[in-house]
JSON list of C-alpha atoms in Angstrom, two decimals:
[
{"chain": "M", "resi": 1201, "resn": "HIS", "atom": "CA", "xyz": [-6.77, 23.06, -6.11]},
{"chain": "M", "resi": 1202, "resn": "TYR", "atom": "CA", "xyz": [-8.50, 20.41, -8.26]},
{"chain": "M", "resi": 1203, "resn": "LEU", "atom": "CA", "xyz": [-10.41, 18.97, -5.29]},
{"chain": "M", "resi": 1204, "resn": "GLN", "atom": "CA", "xyz": [-11.70, 22.39, -4.23]},
{"chain": "M", "resi": 1205, "resn": "GLN", "atom": "CA", "xyz": [-13.29, 22.83, -7.65]},
{"chain": "M", "resi": 1206, "resn": "GLN", "atom": "CA", "xyz": [-15.24, 19.56, -7.47]},
{"chain": "M", "resi": 1207, "resn": "ALA", "atom": "CA", "xyz": [-18.89, 19.35, -6.45]},
{"chain": "M", "resi": 1208, "resn": "SER", "atom": "CA", "xyz": [-17.93, 16.68, -3.93]},
{"chain": "M", "resi": 1209, "resn": "PRO", "atom": "CA", "xyz": [-14.24, 17.00, -2.97]},
{"chain": "M", "resi": 1210, "resn": "THR", "atom": "CA", "xyz": [-14.44, 13.87, -0.80]},
{"chain": "M", "resi": 1211, "resn": "ARG", "atom": "CA", "xyz": [-15.85, 11.78, -3.63]},
{"chain": "M", "resi": 1212, "resn": "ALA", "atom": "CA", "xyz": [-13.28, 13.20, -6.07]},
{"chain": "M", "resi": 1213, "resn": "PHE", "atom": "CA", "xyz": [-10.45, 12.37, -3.66]},
{"chain": "M", "resi": 1214, "resn": "ILE", "atom": "CA", "xyz": [-11.68, 8.80, -3.22]},
{"chain": "M", "resi": 1215, "resn": "GLU", "atom": "CA", "xyz": [-11.82, 8.36, -7.00]},
{"chain": "M", "resi": 1216, "resn": "LEU", "atom": "CA", "xyz": [-8.31, 9.75, -7.53]},
{"chain": "M", "resi": 1217, "resn": "PHE", "atom": "CA", "xyz": [-6.90, 7.72, -4.66]},
{"chain": "M", "resi": 1218, "resn": "SER", "atom": "CA", "xyz": [-8.51, 4.52, -5.95]},
{"chain": "M", "resi": 1219, "resn": "GLN", "atom": "CA", "xyz": [-7.05, 5.13, -9.40]},
{"chain": "M", "resi": 1220, "resn": "ALA", "atom": "CA", "xyz": [-3.58, 5.71, -7.93]},
{"chain": "M", "resi": 1221, "resn": "ILE", "atom": "CA", "xyz": [-3.72, 2.51, -5.87]},
{"chain": "M", "resi": 1222, "resn": "GLU", "atom": "CA", "xyz": [-4.92, 0.48, -8.86]},
{"chain": "M", "resi": 1223, "resn": "GLN", "atom": "CA", "xyz": [-2.13, 1.89, -10.99]},
{"chain": "M", "resi": 1224, "resn": "TRP", "atom": "CA", "xyz": [0.44, 1.11, -8.26]},
{"chain": "M", "resi": 1225, "resn": "GLN", "atom": "CA", "xyz": [-0.79, -2.48, -7.97]},
{"chain": "M", "resi": 1226, "resn": "GLN", "atom": "CA", "xyz": [-0.58, -3.00, -11.73]},
{"chain": "M", "resi": 1227, "resn": "GLN", "atom": "CA", "xyz": [2.89, -1.46, -12.13]},
{"chain": "M", "resi": 1228, "resn": "SER", "atom": "CA", "xyz": [5.59, -3.88, -13.13]},
{"chain": "M", "resi": 1229, "resn": "ASN", "atom": "CA", "xyz": [8.48, -4.55, -10.74]},
{"chain": "M", "resi": 1230, "resn": "TYR", "atom": "CA", "xyz": [10.75, -3.26, -13.48]},
{"chain": "M", "resi": 1231, "resn": "ALA", "atom": "CA", "xyz": [8.84, -0.18, -14.56]},
{"chain": "M", "resi": 1232, "resn": "ASN", "atom": "CA", "xyz": [10.23, 1.76, -17.47]},
{"chain": "M", "resi": 1233, "resn": "ALA", "atom": "CA", "xyz": [11.90, 5.01, -16.40]},
{"chain": "M", "resi": 1234, "resn": "ASN", "atom": "CA", "xyz": [9.90, 6.72, -19.16]},
{"chain": "M", "resi": 1235, "resn": "ASP", "atom": "CA", "xyz": [6.56, 5.68, -17.66]},
{"chain": "M", "resi": 1236, "resn": "ASN", "atom": "CA", "xyz": [4.38, 8.66, -16.78]},
{"chain": "M", "resi": 1237, "resn": "TYR", "atom": "CA", "xyz": [3.50, 7.30, -13.36]},
{"chain": "M", "resi": 1238, "resn": "ASN", "atom": "CA", "xyz": [6.53, 5.53, -11.99]},
{"chain": "M", "resi": 1239, "resn": "TYR", "atom": "CA", "xyz": [6.39, 4.61, -8.30]},
{"chain": "M", "resi": 1240, "resn": "ASN", "atom": "CA", "xyz": [9.57, 4.20, -6.26]},
{"chain": "M", "resi": 1241, "resn": "GLU", "atom": "CA", "xyz": [8.51, 0.76, -5.07]},
{"chain": "M", "resi": 1242, "resn": "SER", "atom": "CA", "xyz": [6.21, -1.73, -6.77]},
{"chain": "M", "resi": 1243, "resn": "TRP", "atom": "CA", "xyz": [3.12, -3.01, -4.96]},
{"chain": "M", "resi": 1244, "resn": "GLN", "atom": "CA", "xyz": [4.60, -6.51, -5.02]},
{"chain": "M", "resi": 1245, "resn": "HIS", "atom": "CA", "xyz": [7.83, -5.37, -3.37]},
{"chain": "M", "resi": 1246, "resn": "PHE", "atom": "CA", "xyz": [5.87, -3.32, -0.82]},
{"chain": "M", "resi": 1247, "resn": "THR", "atom": "CA", "xyz": [3.71, -6.28, 0.19]},
{"chain": "M", "resi": 1248, "resn": "GLN", "atom": "CA", "xyz": [6.77, -8.52, 0.41]},
{"chain": "M", "resi": 1249, "resn": "ARG", "atom": "CA", "xyz": [8.44, -5.99, 2.71]},
{"chain": "M", "resi": 1250, "resn": "VAL", "atom": "CA", "xyz": [5.32, -5.79, 4.89]},
{"chain": "M", "resi": 1251, "resn": "ASN", "atom": "CA", "xyz": [5.15, -9.58, 5.09]},
{"chain": "M", "resi": 1252, "resn": "GLN", "atom": "CA", "xyz": [8.85, -9.82, 6.02]},
{"chain": "M", "resi": 1253, "resn": "GLY", "atom": "CA", "xyz": [8.37, -7.24, 8.77]},
{"chain": "M", "resi": 1254, "resn": "LEU", "atom": "CA", "xyz": [5.39, -9.09, 10.20]},
{"chain": "M", "resi": 1255, "resn": "GLN", "atom": "CA", "xyz": [7.27, -12.39, 10.04]},
{"chain": "M", "resi": 1256, "resn": "GLN", "atom": "CA", "xyz": [10.20, -10.83, 11.95]},
{"chain": "M", "resi": 1257, "resn": "LEU", "atom": "CA", "xyz": [7.79, -9.49, 14.55]},
{"chain": "M", "resi": 1258, "resn": "ILE", "atom": "CA", "xyz": [6.24, -12.94, 14.99]},
{"chain": "M", "resi": 1259, "resn": "GLU", "atom": "CA", "xyz": [9.65, -14.58, 15.32]},
{"chain": "M", "resi": 1260, "resn": "GLN", "atom": "CA", "xyz": [10.77, -12.06, 17.96]},
{"chain": "M", "resi": 1261, "resn": "THR", "atom": "CA", "xyz": [7.60, -12.32, 20.03]},
{"chain": "M", "resi": 1262, "resn": "ASN", "atom": "CA", "xyz": [6.95, -14.91, 22.73]},
{"chain": "M", "resi": 1263, "resn": "ASP", "atom": "CA", "xyz": [3.70, -16.88, 22.58]},
{"chain": "M", "resi": 1264, "resn": "ASN", "atom": "CA", "xyz": [2.13, -15.08, 25.56]},
{"chain": "M", "resi": 1265, "resn": "ASP", "atom": "CA", "xyz": [3.25, -11.56, 24.59]},
{"chain": "M", "resi": 1266, "resn": "THR", "atom": "CA", "xyz": [0.77, -8.88, 23.59]},
{"chain": "M", "resi": 1267, "resn": "VAL", "atom": "CA", "xyz": [1.93, -6.75, 20.69]},
{"chain": "M", "resi": 1268, "resn": "PHE", "atom": "CA", "xyz": [0.40, -3.56, 19.34]},
{"chain": "M", "resi": 1269, "resn": "VAL", "atom": "CA", "xyz": [1.28, -2.43, 15.84]},
{"chain": "M", "resi": 1270, "resn": "PHE", "atom": "CA", "xyz": [0.40, 1.09, 14.71]},
{"chain": "M", "resi": 1271, "resn": "THR", "atom": "CA", "xyz": [0.66, 1.73, 11.00]},
{"chain": "M", "resi": 1272, "resn": "SER", "atom": "CA", "xyz": [-1.03, 3.12, 7.91]},
{"chain": "M", "resi": 1273, "resn": "GLY", "atom": "CA", "xyz": [-3.90, 1.78, 5.84]},
{"chain": "M", "resi": 1274, "resn": "GLY", "atom": "CA", "xyz": [-1.59, 0.53, 3.07]},
{"chain": "M", "resi": 1275, "resn": "VAL", "atom": "CA", "xyz": [0.33, -1.71, 5.45]},
{"chain": "M", "resi": 1276, "resn": "ILE", "atom": "CA", "xyz": [-2.88, -2.90, 7.08]},
{"chain": "M", "resi": 1277, "resn": "SER", "atom": "CA", "xyz": [-4.40, -3.83, 3.71]},
{"chain": "M", "resi": 1278, "resn": "ALA", "atom": "CA", "xyz": [-1.22, -5.67, 2.64]},
{"chain": "M", "resi": 1279, "resn": "ALA", "atom": "CA", "xyz": [-1.19, -7.59, 5.94]},
{"chain": "M", "resi": 1280, "resn": "ILE", "atom": "CA", "xyz": [-4.88, -8.51, 5.66]},
{"chain": "M", "resi": 1281, "resn": "MET", "atom": "CA", "xyz": [-4.37, -9.66, 2.07]},
{"chain": "M", "resi": 1282, "resn": "GLN", "atom": "CA", "xyz": [-1.54, -11.94, 3.28]},
{"chain": "M", "resi": 1283, "resn": "ILE", "atom": "CA", "xyz": [-3.62, -13.32, 6.15]},
{"chain": "M", "resi": 1284, "resn": "LEU", "atom": "CA", "xyz": [-6.59, -14.04, 3.89]},
{"chain": "M", "resi": 1285, "resn": "SER", "atom": "CA", "xyz": [-4.36, -15.38, 1.08]}
]
């Protein structure tokens, strides 16, 4: 309902989404249960899980194999961050 009331719903969504991602990335691994915006998994744990999954895929793949991975933008960004250090 909030987005429908905005002059530019797309721009408003991008702003809200960016704020949510920033908050997720800054959340402590041991967030307080009383925090207003407590995520089920910290950004750090999420990126570690993505990296472990990619490492398992690499270990299970032969050198000449072609592998396609279909996933969401969050996983893609975590993987790219790992690749680029």
